Structures are given as C-alpha cells and as structure tokens.
Short mmCIF file of C-alpha atoms in Angstrom, two decimals:
data_model
loop_
_atom_site.label_atom_id
_atom_site.label_comp_id
_atom_site.label_asym_id
_atom_site.label_seq_id
_atom_site.Cartn_x
_atom_site.Cartn_y
_atom_site.Cartn_z
CA MET A 184 0.00 0.00 0.00
CA ALA A 185 1.13 3.56 -0.76
CA GLY A 186 -0.02 4.72 2.69
CA GLY A 187 -1.34 8.07 1.46
CA TYR A 188 1.98 9.09 -0.13
CA ASP A 189 0.40 8.82 -3.59
CA ARG A 190 -2.06 11.66 -2.92
CA ALA A 191 0.40 14.50 -3.55
CA ILE A 192 2.92 14.62 -6.39
CA THR A 193 5.45 16.59 -4.30
CA VAL A 194 5.70 14.13 -1.38
CA PHE A 195 8.27 11.35 -1.24
CA SER A 196 7.38 8.10 0.50
CA PRO A 197 9.76 7.04 3.34
CA ASP A 198 11.50 4.58 1.01
CA GLY A 199 12.18 7.26 -1.63
CA HIS A 200 9.34 6.69 -4.10
CA LEU A 201 7.23 9.25 -5.95
CA PHE A 202 4.16 7.12 -6.43
CA GLN A 203 2.42 9.39 -8.95
CA VAL A 204 5.43 9.11 -11.26
CA GLU A 205 5.38 5.32 -10.89
CA TYR A 206 1.66 5.28 -11.70
CA ALA A 207 2.41 7.35 -14.83
CA LEU A 208 5.01 4.74 -15.85
CA GLU A 209 2.31 2.10 -15.39
CA ALA A 210 0.08 4.04 -17.83
CA VAL A 211 2.96 3.89 -20.32
CA ARG A 212 3.29 0.12 -19.86
CA LYS A 213 -0.39 -0.23 -20.80
CA GLY A 214 0.01 1.86 -23.96
CA THR A 215 0.36 0.56 -27.51
CA THR A 216 3.67 -1.06 -28.45
CA THR A 217 6.11 1.33 -30.12
CA VAL A 218 9.48 0.48 -31.68
CA GLY A 219 12.38 2.69 -32.80
CA VAL A 220 15.49 1.55 -34.70
CA LYS A 221 18.47 3.69 -35.79
CA GLY A 222 20.11 2.80 -39.10
CA LYS A 223 23.18 4.09 -40.94
CA ASP A 224 21.42 7.10 -42.46
CA CYS A 225 17.86 6.91 -41.16
CA VAL A 226 15.65 6.26 -38.13
CA VAL A 227 12.56 4.05 -38.38
CA LEU A 228 9.62 4.32 -35.99
CA ALA A 229 6.97 1.57 -36.04
CA VAL A 230 3.82 1.50 -33.91
CA GLU A 231 0.89 -0.79 -33.32
CA ARG A 232 -2.21 0.89 -34.71
CA ARG A 233 -5.45 0.27 -32.86
CA ALA A 234 -8.49 -0.64 -34.97
CA THR A 235 -10.70 2.40 -35.60
CA PRO A 236 -14.52 2.21 -35.60
CA LYS A 237 -16.09 2.08 -39.07
CA LEU A 238 -17.55 5.59 -38.87
CA GLN A 239 -14.45 7.28 -37.42
CA ASP A 240 -12.01 9.21 -39.60
CA PRO A 241 -8.67 7.37 -39.12
CA ARG A 242 -6.69 10.56 -39.86
CA THR A 243 -7.67 11.92 -36.44
CA ILE A 244 -5.89 9.03 -34.67
CA ARG A 245 -2.15 9.48 -35.16
CA LYS A 246 0.47 7.64 -33.11
CA ILE A 247 3.42 9.08 -35.04
CA LEU A 248 3.58 12.88 -35.08
CA VAL A 249 5.83 15.30 -36.94
CA VAL A 250 7.41 17.95 -34.71
CA ASP A 251 9.87 19.47 -37.21
CA ASP A 252 11.00 19.03 -40.84
CA ASN A 253 13.05 15.90 -40.12
CA ILE A 254 12.12 15.02 -36.53
CA ALA A 255 9.21 12.72 -35.71
CA LEU A 256 7.85 11.59 -32.36
CA THR A 257 5.84 8.57 -31.31
CA PHE A 258 4.54 7.70 -27.86
CA ALA A 259 3.02 5.12 -25.55
CA GLY A 260 0.46 6.21 -22.97
CA LEU A 261 -2.33 8.75 -22.84
CA ASN A 262 -3.24 10.33 -26.20
CA ALA A 263 -4.48 13.61 -24.68
CA ASP A 264 -1.22 14.09 -22.73
CA ALA A 265 0.75 13.41 -25.91
CA ARG A 266 -1.21 16.05 -27.84
CA VAL A 267 -0.42 18.72 -25.23
CA LEU A 268 3.27 17.78 -24.98
CA VAL A 269 3.70 17.63 -28.77
CA ASN A 270 2.11 21.08 -29.16
CA LYS A 271 4.56 22.48 -26.59
CA THR A 272 7.42 20.83 -28.52
CA ARG A 273 6.27 22.28 -31.86
CA VAL A 274 6.13 25.77 -30.36
CA GLU A 275 9.66 25.27 -28.99
CA CYS A 276 10.85 24.25 -32.48
CA GLN A 277 9.47 27.46 -33.97
CA SER A 278 10.92 29.53 -31.12
CA TYR A 279 14.35 27.89 -31.64
CA ARG A 280 14.24 28.66 -35.39
CA LEU A 281 13.28 32.28 -34.67
CA ASN A 282 16.07 32.81 -32.11
CA VAL A 283 18.89 30.69 -33.57
CA GLU A 284 17.93 30.81 -37.27
CA ASP A 285 18.66 27.10 -37.57
CA ALA A 286 16.72 23.83 -37.28
CA PRO A 287 16.65 22.24 -33.80
CA THR A 288 18.48 18.94 -33.35
CA VAL A 289 16.83 15.82 -32.01
CA ASP A 290 18.95 15.84 -28.83
CA TYR A 291 17.89 19.44 -28.11
CA LEU A 292 14.22 18.44 -28.40
CA ALA A 293 14.76 15.33 -26.25
CA ARG A 294 16.21 17.57 -23.52
CA PHE A 295 13.29 20.00 -23.88
CA ILE A 296 10.64 17.24 -23.60
CA ALA A 297 12.42 15.63 -20.64
CA ARG A 298 12.71 19.05 -18.93
CA THR A 299 8.99 19.70 -19.48
CA GLN A 300 8.02 16.26 -18.16
CA GLN A 301 10.28 16.71 -15.12
CA LYS A 302 8.62 20.06 -14.26
CA TYR A 303 5.36 18.17 -13.80
CA THR A 304 6.86 15.89 -11.13
CA HIS A 305 7.70 18.48 -8.45
CA ARG A 306 4.97 21.14 -8.59
CA GLY A 307 1.76 21.14 -6.60
CA GLY A 308 -1.58 21.11 -8.44
CA VAL A 309 -0.35 19.18 -11.47
CA ARG A 310 0.21 15.55 -12.36
CA PRO A 311 2.94 13.89 -14.45
CA PHE A 312 2.46 13.36 -18.19
CA GLY A 313 1.32 9.76 -18.63
CA ILE A 314 3.48 9.13 -21.70
CA SER A 315 6.91 7.99 -22.80
CA THR A 316 8.14 9.24 -26.18
CA LEU A 317 10.51 8.00 -28.86
CA LEU A 318 12.12 10.79 -30.91
CA GLY A 319 13.84 10.14 -34.22
CA GLY A 320 15.93 12.71 -36.06
CA PHE A 321 19.47 13.98 -36.61
CA ASP A 322 22.15 15.43 -34.31
CA THR A 323 24.50 18.40 -34.81
CA LYS A 324 26.87 16.22 -36.90
CA GLY A 325 24.02 15.15 -39.21
CA GLN A 326 24.02 11.60 -37.84
CA PRO A 327 20.73 9.78 -37.17
CA ALA A 328 19.74 9.61 -33.49
CA LEU A 329 17.00 7.96 -31.46
CA PHE A 330 15.97 9.26 -28.01
CA GLN A 331 13.50 8.09 -25.39
CA THR A 332 11.93 10.21 -22.64
CA ASP A 333 9.75 9.02 -19.75
CA PRO A 334 7.29 10.57 -17.23
CA ALA A 335 10.04 11.04 -14.63
CA GLY A 336 11.81 13.49 -16.96
CA THR A 337 14.80 11.33 -17.86
CA TYR A 338 15.99 10.85 -21.43
CA TYR A 339 18.26 8.30 -23.09
CA ALA A 340 19.85 7.79 -26.51
CA TRP A 341 19.30 4.35 -28.06
CA LYS A 342 20.36 2.34 -31.09
CA ALA A 343 17.05 0.44 -30.93
CA THR A 344 14.37 0.21 -28.26
CA ALA A 345 10.66 -0.28 -27.56
CA ILE A 346 8.12 1.27 -25.19
CA GLY A 347 4.55 0.39 -24.26
CA LYS A 348 2.86 -2.97 -23.81
CA ASN A 349 5.18 -6.03 -24.03
CA SER A 350 8.15 -3.71 -24.63
CA LYS A 351 10.54 -6.03 -22.74
CA SER A 352 9.94 -8.89 -25.21
CA VAL A 353 10.56 -6.55 -28.16
CA THR A 354 13.69 -5.02 -26.57
CA ASP A 355 15.12 -8.51 -25.90
CA PHE A 356 14.52 -9.38 -29.57
CA LEU A 357 16.19 -6.15 -30.76
CA GLU A 358 19.23 -6.80 -28.52
CA LYS A 359 19.77 -10.17 -30.23
CA LYS A 360 19.19 -9.00 -33.81
CA TYR A 361 20.57 -5.43 -33.95
CA LYS A 362 23.71 -4.78 -36.01
CA GLU A 363 25.64 -1.55 -36.56
CA ASP A 364 25.19 0.54 -39.75
CA LEU A 365 21.99 -1.07 -41.03
CA ASP A 366 20.80 0.17 -44.41
CA GLU A 367 17.28 1.53 -44.84
CA ASP A 368 15.64 -1.78 -45.85
CA ALA A 369 17.31 -3.72 -43.03
CA THR A 370 16.30 -1.03 -40.49
CA ILE A 371 12.64 -1.19 -41.60
CA LYS A 372 12.65 -4.99 -41.48
CA LEU A 373 14.19 -5.10 -37.99
CA ALA A 374 11.64 -2.60 -36.63
CA LEU A 375 8.77 -4.57 -38.18
CA LYS A 376 10.11 -7.92 -36.96
CA GLY A 377 10.38 -6.52 -33.44
CA LEU A 378 6.79 -5.26 -33.57
CA LEU A 379 5.52 -8.57 -35.03
CA GLU A 380 6.89 -10.35 -31.95
CA VAL A 381 3.89 -8.97 -30.02
CA THR A 382 1.46 -7.75 -32.71
CA GLU A 383 -0.88 -9.49 -35.15
CA ALA A 384 0.67 -9.68 -38.62
CA SER A 385 -1.36 -7.22 -40.68
CA GLY A 386 -0.43 -4.01 -42.46
CA LYS A 387 -3.65 -2.44 -41.14
CA ASN A 388 -2.40 -2.86 -37.55
CA ILE A 389 0.96 -1.20 -38.10
CA GLU A 390 2.15 2.32 -38.91
CA VAL A 391 5.74 2.95 -40.03
CA VAL A 392 7.63 6.17 -40.66
CA ILE A 393 11.15 6.59 -42.08
CA ILE A 394 13.11 9.69 -41.00
CA LYS A 395 15.93 10.80 -43.31
CA GLN A 396 17.87 14.02 -43.83
CA SER A 397 15.68 14.75 -46.85
CA GLY A 398 12.50 14.51 -44.77
CA ILE A 399 9.93 12.18 -43.23
CA THR A 400 8.18 9.44 -45.21
CA TRP A 401 5.15 7.39 -44.16
CA MET A 402 5.20 3.84 -45.47
CA PRO A 403 1.98 3.29 -47.49
CA ASP A 404 -0.26 0.30 -46.68
CA GLU A 405 0.26 -1.21 -50.15
CA SER A 406 4.05 -1.42 -49.49
CA LEU A 407 3.63 -2.45 -45.86
CA GLU A 408 1.21 -5.36 -46.33
CA PRO A 409 3.48 -7.59 -48.51
CA LEU A 410 6.49 -6.81 -46.30
CA VAL A 411 4.58 -7.81 -43.14
CA LYS A 412 3.49 -11.09 -44.79
CA GLU A 413 7.09 -11.79 -45.83
CA LEU A 414 8.40 -11.22 -42.29
CA ASP A 415 5.59 -13.03 -40.47
CA ASP A 416 6.94 -16.25 -38.92
CA THR A 417 3.95 -17.13 -36.73
CA ALA A 418 3.46 -20.47 -38.52
CA GLU A 419 7.13 -21.39 -37.94
CA LYS A 420 6.86 -20.56 -34.22
CA ILE A 421 3.73 -22.73 -33.85
CA ALA A 422 5.48 -25.62 -35.65
CA LYS A 423 8.49 -25.34 -33.31
CA LEU A 424 6.23 -25.37 -30.25
CA LYS A 425 4.51 -28.51 -31.51
CA GLU A 426 7.89 -30.19 -32.06
CA GLN A 427 8.96 -29.34 -28.49
CA GLN A 428 5.77 -30.86 -27.09
#
C-alpha cells in the first residue's frame, strides 16, 4: 500500500518513491507497443495501430507525429497528454528557429521534452504526463539519433528500443538482432520484426515512418502489407512449439 503518499505529487514516501510518477510509468506500460530503430542514415519508428470504428475518420488518430522538418515523435500512454506535450514541442521548435535561425536537433528536443516532463513531477496542483516518447531525427553532426523520454523526466539515446505494452519482449529481440550501420531496408525490417513479436501480422495494424535528412516518409499500406506477410513467422513458431511438445 502507498499509505497516502500517492495523494500528492510533491511528497516522497519514506523509502524514496514518488508514487504518482510510478503510476504514470504504469500508464505507459499499458500503452500501444512502439518500436524505434536507428540505421546508418535513417531512423525508423513503427507503432501498433489500434483498430478504428467504421464511422471514425482514421486521420484523427495518429500515433506518429511530426514535430519538425526531419524530426518525428511517437509515444506510448495517454493520447491527450501526448497532444499537449507535442504542441509544446512544436512551439519550442518554432521559437528555436526564430532565435537561432537554424533547425533544432533531435537531442535538443529530447532535452526540452524531458525538462517539461520533469517540471510536472515536483509542482503542486499538477500531475505527471502519462506518456513515454521516442524521438527520431538527426544530431549536430548530421548523424541519425534515437531518443527516449519518460514521465520522470529522464531521457536516453538508443540504437534500438521499444516502449509500451510487451516492450521487454521486443527489446530482448532487438538486442539479439541489432547490427551496426543497417541500411534503410534492413532497419525497416528489424523494426517490423520486433513489432511482429507482439502484434498481429497485418499491415492495417501497423504504422511505419522513415526519417531521413531529406524529410519524413510514411510507409503506405500497399508497401507495408506484402512486407509484413514476408516477415511473419507465426506459422514457424507454432510448428516449433509442436515439435517441443
């Protein structure tokens, strides 16, 4: 039991926990699975796309969001919190361009998002953002970079990682399969394979974006569907399980 220490965001429990932050991390763990992989000259973000009702416009449900010309963000957690945080980030991008007369780098934006999330962990009358984000873009040297932020306000650089539901299984898979300097096709395939570890194999369930220096490209469903079928090894896994039994 939290013993009442979860009622205020600014109060530590005797054993050093901020329970509201931990509850926000739990909201992230219940979010949709999200994968990011850094290649030689690109970053690929792949997310599980929830089925939309027949009468709903699918364009209003976006899990991958553009924050600048060649920086994209995806998240796991509460959609409304993500919308507010992304809007703050977009305003910061425009402010940076106005003041510095240059495009912001992905590490600058990762620091900004982490700083904003951290502000909401030590002020009364607010609650933490219930999201973790994956940011793909390019650093000051023009190299691709992948960053993760979490509700506590920490940020990390990754070569490949996953957040959301079943993220541990996907991260374990990426650790085994990741190689340095992957080309674009290999990066896309690795991200998709990681997502297919925990997601039903269908192009309609998956959204993929490729971030390059030239800009951001969404992978169309007609290209995604055959690739997902090619990478799907569900039948092989079932056969192996039957052999073991």
